[in-house]
Coordinates of N, CA and C in Angstrom, one line a residue:
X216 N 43.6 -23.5 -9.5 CA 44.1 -24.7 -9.0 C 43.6 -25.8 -9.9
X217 N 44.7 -26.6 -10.3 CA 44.2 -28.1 -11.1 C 43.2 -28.9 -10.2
X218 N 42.6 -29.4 -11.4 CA 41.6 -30.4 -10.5 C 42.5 -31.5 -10.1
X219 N 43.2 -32.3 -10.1 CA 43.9 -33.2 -9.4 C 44.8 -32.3 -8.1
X220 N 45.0 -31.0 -7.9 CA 45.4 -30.7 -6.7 C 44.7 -29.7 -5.9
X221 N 42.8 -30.0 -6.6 CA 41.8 -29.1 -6.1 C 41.2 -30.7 -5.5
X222 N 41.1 -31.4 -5.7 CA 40.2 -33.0 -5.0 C 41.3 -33.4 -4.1
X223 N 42.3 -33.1 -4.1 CA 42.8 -34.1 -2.9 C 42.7 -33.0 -1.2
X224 N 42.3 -31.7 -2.0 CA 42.1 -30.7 -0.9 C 40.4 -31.1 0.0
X225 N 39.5 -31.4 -0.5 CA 38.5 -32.1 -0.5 C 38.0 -33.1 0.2
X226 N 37.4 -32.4 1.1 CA 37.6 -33.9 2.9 C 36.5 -34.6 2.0
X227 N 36.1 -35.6 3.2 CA 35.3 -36.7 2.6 C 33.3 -35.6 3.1
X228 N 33.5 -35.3 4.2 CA 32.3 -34.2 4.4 C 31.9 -33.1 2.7
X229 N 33.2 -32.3 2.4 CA 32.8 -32.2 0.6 C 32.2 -32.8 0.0
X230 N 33.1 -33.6 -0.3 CA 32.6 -34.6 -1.7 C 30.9 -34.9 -1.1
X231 N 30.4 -35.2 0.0 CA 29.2 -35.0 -0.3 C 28.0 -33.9 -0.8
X232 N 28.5 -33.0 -0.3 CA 28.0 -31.2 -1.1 C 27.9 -31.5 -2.5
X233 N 29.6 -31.9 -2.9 CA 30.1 -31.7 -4.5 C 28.8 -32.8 -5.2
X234 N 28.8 -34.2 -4.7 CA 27.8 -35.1 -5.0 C 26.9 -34.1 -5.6
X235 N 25.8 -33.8 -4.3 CA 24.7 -33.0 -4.6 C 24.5 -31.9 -5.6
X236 N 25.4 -30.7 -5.6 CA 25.8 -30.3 -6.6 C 25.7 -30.7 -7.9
X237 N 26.8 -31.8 -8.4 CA 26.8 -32.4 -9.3 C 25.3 -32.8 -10.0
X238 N 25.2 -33.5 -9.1 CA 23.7 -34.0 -9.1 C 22.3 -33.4 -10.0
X239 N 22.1 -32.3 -9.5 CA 21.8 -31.0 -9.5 C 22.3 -30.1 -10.6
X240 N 23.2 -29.9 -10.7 CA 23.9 -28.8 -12.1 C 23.8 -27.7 -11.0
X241 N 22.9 -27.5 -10.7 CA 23.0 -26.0 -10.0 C 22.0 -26.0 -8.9
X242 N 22.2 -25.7 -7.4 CA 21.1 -25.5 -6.4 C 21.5 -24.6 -5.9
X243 N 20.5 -24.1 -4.8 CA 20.8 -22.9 -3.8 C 21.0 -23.8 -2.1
X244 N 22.0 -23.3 -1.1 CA 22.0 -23.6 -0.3 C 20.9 -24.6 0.6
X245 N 19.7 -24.0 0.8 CA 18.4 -24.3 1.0 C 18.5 -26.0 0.9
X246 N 18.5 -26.2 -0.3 CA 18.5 -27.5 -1.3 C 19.4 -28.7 -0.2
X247 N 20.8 -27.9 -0.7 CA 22.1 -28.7 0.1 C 22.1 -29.0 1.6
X248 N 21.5 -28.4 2.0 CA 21.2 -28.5 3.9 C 20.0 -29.7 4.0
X249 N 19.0 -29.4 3.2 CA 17.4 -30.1 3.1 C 18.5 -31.9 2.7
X250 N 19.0 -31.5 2.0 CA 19.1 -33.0 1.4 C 20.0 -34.0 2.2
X251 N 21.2 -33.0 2.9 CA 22.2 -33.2 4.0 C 21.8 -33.8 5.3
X252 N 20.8 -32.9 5.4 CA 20.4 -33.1 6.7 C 19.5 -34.6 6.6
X253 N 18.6 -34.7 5.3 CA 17.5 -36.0 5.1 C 19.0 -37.3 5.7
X254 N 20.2 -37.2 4.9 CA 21.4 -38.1 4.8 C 22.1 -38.4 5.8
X255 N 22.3 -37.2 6.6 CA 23.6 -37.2 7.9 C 22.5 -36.8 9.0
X256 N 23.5 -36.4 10.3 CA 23.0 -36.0 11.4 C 24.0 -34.8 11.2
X257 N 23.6 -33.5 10.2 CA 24.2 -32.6 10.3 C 23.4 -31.2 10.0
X258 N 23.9 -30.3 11.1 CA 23.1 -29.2 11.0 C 23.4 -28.0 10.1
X259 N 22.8 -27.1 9.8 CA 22.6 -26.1 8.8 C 23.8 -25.4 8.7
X260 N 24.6 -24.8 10.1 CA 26.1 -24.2 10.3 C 27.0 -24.9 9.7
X261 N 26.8 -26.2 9.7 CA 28.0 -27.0 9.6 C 28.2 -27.3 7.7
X262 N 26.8 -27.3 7.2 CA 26.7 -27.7 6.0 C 27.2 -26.2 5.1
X263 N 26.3 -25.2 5.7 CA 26.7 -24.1 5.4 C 28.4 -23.5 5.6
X264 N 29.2 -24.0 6.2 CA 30.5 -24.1 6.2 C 31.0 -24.8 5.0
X265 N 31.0 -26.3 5.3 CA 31.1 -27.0 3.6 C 31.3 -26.4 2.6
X266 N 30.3 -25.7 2.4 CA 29.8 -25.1 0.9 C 30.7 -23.7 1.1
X267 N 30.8 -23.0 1.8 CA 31.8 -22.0 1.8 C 33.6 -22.3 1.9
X268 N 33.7 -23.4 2.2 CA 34.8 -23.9 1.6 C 35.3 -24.3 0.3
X269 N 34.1 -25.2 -0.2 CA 34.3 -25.0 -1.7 C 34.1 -24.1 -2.3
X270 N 33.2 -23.0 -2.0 CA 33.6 -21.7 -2.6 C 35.1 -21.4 -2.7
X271 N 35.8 -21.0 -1.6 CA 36.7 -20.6 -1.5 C 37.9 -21.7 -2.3
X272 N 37.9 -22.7 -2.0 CA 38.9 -23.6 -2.6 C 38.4 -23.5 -4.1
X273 N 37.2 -22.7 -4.8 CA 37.0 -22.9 -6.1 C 36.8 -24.5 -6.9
X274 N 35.9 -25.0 -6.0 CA 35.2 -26.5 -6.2 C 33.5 -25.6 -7.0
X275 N 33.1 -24.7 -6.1 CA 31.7 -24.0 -6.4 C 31.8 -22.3 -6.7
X276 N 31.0 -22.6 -7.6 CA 30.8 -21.2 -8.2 C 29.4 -21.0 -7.5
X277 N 28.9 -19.1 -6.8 CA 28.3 -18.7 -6.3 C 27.8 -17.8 -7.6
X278 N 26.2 -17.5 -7.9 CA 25.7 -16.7 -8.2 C 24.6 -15.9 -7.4
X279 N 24.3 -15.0 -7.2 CA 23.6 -14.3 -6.5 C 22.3 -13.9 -7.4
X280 N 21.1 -14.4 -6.6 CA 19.5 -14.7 -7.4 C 18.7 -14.6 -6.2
X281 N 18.2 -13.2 -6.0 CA 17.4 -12.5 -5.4 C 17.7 -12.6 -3.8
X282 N 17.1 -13.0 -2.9 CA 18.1 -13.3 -1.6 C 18.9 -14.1 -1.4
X283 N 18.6 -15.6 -2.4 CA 19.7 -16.6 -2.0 C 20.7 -16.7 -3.4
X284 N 21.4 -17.7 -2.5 CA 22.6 -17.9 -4.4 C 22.2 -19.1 -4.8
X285 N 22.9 -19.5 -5.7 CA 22.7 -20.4 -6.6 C 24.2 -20.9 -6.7
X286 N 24.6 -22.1 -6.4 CA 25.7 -22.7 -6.4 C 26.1 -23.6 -7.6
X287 N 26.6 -23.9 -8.5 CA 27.3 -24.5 -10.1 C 28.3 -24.8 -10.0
X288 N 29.2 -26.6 -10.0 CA 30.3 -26.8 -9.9 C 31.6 -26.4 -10.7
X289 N 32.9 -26.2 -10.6 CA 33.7 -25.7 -11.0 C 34.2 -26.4 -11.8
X290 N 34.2 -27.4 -11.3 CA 34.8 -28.9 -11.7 C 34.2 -30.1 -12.3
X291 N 34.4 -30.6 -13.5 CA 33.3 -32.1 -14.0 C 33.7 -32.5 -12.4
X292 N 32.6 -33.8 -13.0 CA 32.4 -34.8 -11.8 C 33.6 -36.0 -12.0
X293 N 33.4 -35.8 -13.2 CA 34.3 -37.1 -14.1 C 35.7 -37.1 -13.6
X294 N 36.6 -35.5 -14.4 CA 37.5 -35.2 -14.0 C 38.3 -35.3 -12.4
X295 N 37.3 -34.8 -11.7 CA 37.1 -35.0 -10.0 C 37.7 -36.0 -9.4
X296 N 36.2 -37.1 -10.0 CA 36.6 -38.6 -9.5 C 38.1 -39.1 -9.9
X297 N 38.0 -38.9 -11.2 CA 39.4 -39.6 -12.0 C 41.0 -38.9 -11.3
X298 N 40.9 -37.6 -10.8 CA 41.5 -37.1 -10.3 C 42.1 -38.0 -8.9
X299 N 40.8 -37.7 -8.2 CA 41.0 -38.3 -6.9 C 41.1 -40.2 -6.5
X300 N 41.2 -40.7 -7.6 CA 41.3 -42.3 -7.8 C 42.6 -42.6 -8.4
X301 N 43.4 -41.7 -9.1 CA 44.8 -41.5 -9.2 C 45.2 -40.9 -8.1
X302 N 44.9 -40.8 -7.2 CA 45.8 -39.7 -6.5 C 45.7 -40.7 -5.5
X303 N 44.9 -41.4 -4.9 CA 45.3 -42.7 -3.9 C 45.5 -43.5 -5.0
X304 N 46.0 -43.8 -6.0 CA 46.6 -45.1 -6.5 C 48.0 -44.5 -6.7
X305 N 48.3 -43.6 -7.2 CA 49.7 -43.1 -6.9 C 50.3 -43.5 -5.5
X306 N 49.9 -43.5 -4.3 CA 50.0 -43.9 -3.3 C 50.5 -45.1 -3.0
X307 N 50.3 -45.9 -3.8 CA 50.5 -47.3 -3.4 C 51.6 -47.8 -4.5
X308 N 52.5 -48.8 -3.9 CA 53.6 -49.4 -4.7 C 52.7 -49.9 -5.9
X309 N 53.4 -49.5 -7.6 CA 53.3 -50.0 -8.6 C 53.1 -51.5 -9.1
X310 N 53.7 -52.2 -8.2 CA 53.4 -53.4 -8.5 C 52.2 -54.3 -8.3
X311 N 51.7 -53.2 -7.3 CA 50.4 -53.8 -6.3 C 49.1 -53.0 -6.6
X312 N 49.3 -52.1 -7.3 CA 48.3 -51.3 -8.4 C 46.9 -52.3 -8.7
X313 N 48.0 -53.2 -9.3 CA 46.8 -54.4 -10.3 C 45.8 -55.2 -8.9
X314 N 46.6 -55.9 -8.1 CA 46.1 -56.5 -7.3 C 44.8 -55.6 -6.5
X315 N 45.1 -54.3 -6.1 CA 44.2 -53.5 -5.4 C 43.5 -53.0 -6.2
X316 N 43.2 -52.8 -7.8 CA 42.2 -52.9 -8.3 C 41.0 -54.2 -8.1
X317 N 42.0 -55.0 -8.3 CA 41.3 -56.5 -8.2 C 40.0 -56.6 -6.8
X318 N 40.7 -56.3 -6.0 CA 40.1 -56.2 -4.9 C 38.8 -55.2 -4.8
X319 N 39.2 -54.2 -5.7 CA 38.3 -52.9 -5.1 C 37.1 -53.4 -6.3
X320 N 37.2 -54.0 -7.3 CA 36.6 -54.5 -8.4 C 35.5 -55.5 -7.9
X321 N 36.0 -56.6 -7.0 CA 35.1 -57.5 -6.1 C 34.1 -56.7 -4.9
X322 N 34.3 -55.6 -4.8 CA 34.3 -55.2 -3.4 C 32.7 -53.8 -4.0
X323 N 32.6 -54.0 -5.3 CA 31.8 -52.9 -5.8 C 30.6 -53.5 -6.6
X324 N 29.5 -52.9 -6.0 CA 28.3 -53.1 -7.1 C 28.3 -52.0 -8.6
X325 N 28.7 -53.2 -9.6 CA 28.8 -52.8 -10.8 C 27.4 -53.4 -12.0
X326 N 27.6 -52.8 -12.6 CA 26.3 -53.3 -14.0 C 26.7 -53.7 -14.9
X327 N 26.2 -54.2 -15.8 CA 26.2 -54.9 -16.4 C 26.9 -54.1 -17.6
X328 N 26.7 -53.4 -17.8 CA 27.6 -52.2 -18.8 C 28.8 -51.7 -18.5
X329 N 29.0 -51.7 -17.2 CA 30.0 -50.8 -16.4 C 31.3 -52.7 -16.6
X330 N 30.8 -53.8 -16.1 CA 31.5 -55.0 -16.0 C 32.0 -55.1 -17.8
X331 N 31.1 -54.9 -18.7 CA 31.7 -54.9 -19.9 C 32.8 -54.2 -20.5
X332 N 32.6 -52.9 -20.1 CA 33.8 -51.8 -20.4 C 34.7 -51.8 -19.9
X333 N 34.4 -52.1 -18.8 CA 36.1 -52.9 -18.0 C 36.8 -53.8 -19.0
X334 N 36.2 -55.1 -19.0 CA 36.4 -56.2 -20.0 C 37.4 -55.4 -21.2
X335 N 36.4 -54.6 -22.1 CA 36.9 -54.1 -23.5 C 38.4 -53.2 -22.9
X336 N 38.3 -52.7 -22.1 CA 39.7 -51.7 -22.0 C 40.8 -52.7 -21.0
X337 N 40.4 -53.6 -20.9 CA 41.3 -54.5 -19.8 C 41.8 -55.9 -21.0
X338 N 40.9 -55.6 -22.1 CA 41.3 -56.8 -23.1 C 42.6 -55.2 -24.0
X339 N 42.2 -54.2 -24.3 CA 42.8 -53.5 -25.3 C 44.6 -53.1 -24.6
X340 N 44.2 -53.1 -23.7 CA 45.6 -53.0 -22.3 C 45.9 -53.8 -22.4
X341 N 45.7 -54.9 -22.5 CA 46.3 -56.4 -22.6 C 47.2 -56.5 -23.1
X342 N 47.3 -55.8 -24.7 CA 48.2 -56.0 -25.8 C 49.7 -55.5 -25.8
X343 N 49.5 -54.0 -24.9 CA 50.8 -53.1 -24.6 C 50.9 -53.1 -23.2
X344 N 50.5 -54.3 -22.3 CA 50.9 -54.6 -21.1 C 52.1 -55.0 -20.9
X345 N 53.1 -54.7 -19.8 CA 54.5 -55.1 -20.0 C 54.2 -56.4 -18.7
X346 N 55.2 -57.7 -19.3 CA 55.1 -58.8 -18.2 C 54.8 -58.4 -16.6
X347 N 55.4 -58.0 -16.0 CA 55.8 -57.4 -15.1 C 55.7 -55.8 -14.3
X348 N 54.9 -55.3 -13.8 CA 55.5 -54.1 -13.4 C 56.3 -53.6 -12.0
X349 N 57.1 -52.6 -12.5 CA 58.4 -52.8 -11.2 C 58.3 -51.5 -10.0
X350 N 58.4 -52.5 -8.9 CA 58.3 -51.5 -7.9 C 58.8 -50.3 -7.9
X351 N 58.1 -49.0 -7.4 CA 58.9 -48.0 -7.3 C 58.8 -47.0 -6.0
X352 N 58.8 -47.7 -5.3 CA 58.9 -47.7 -3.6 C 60.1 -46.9 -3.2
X353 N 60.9 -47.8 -3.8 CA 62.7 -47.1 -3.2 C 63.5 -46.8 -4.7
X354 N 64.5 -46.1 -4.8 CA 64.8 -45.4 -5.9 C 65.7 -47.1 -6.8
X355 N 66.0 -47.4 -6.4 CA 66.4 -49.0 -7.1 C 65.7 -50.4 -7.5
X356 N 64.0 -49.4 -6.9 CA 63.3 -50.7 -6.7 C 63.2 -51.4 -5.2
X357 N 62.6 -52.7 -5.1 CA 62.0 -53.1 -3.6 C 63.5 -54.4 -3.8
X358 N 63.8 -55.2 -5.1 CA 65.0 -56.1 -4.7 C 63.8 -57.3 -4.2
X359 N 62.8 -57.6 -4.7 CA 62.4 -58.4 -3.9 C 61.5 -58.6 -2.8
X360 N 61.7 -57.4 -2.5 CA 61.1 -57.5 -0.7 C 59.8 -57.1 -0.6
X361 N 59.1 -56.5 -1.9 CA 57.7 -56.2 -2.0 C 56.9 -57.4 -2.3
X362 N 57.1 -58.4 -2.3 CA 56.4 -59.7 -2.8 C 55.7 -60.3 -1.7
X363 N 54.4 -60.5 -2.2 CA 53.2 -60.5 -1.0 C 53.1 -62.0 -0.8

């Protein structure tokens, strides 16, 4: 399975395993329950479920190391995210892309490095940016009717 049609499989209960995981490069169960449980109000069946999901959906790779396993993601983290941040922006009318970046841009604690590299790739976009971009909502376009 592609990673853009392996992350949208991926409740929001995952992605925190995958977090930890990631996190980590590699833990054993034990780990993922200890750390779940410090985070949520969730018990050892439940987390233990989790992680046997992404096994099976092939998010985690299982090695076996003496009684317990050792769990290794399948997937960068990078790819993942980038995956699953196109896949709700695909969602949304084209035109309105820009604007709901805007928002989600105000709406996040960023650094000081992270606010820069935006800048550089938002100045480099700039140049092969087209005036306007056009709805594609309905097969001819919105005609207008998407205007906020």
């Amino acid at each position: 399975m592609a990673t853009t049609e392996l992350t949208a499989t991926i409740s929001d209960a995952e992605w925190r395993v995958m977090r930890i995981v990631w996190t980590l490069k590699q833990t054993d169960s034990r780990t993922i329950i200890d750390l779940l449980e410090q985070q949520h109000d969730w018990k050892a069946p439940t987390i233990k479920t989790l992680i046997g999901r992404l096994v099976k959906k092939g998010a985690l790779a299982t090695q076996k190391q003496g009684r317990q396993f050792i769990y290794t993601p399948q997937i960068s983290e990078q790819a993942a995210m980038d995956a699953a941040l196109m896949n709700e922006l695909n969602q949304m009318c084209a035109m309105h892309r820009g604007t709901a970046l805007v928002h989600t841009i105000d709406q996040l604690e960023l650094s000081r490095a992270d606010v820069q590299e935006l800048i550089t790739h938002l100045q480099a976009k700039l140049a092969t940016a087209p005036e306007e971009v056009d709805c594609d909502c309905l097969p001819d376009g919105c005609e207008g009717s998407c205007d906020q």
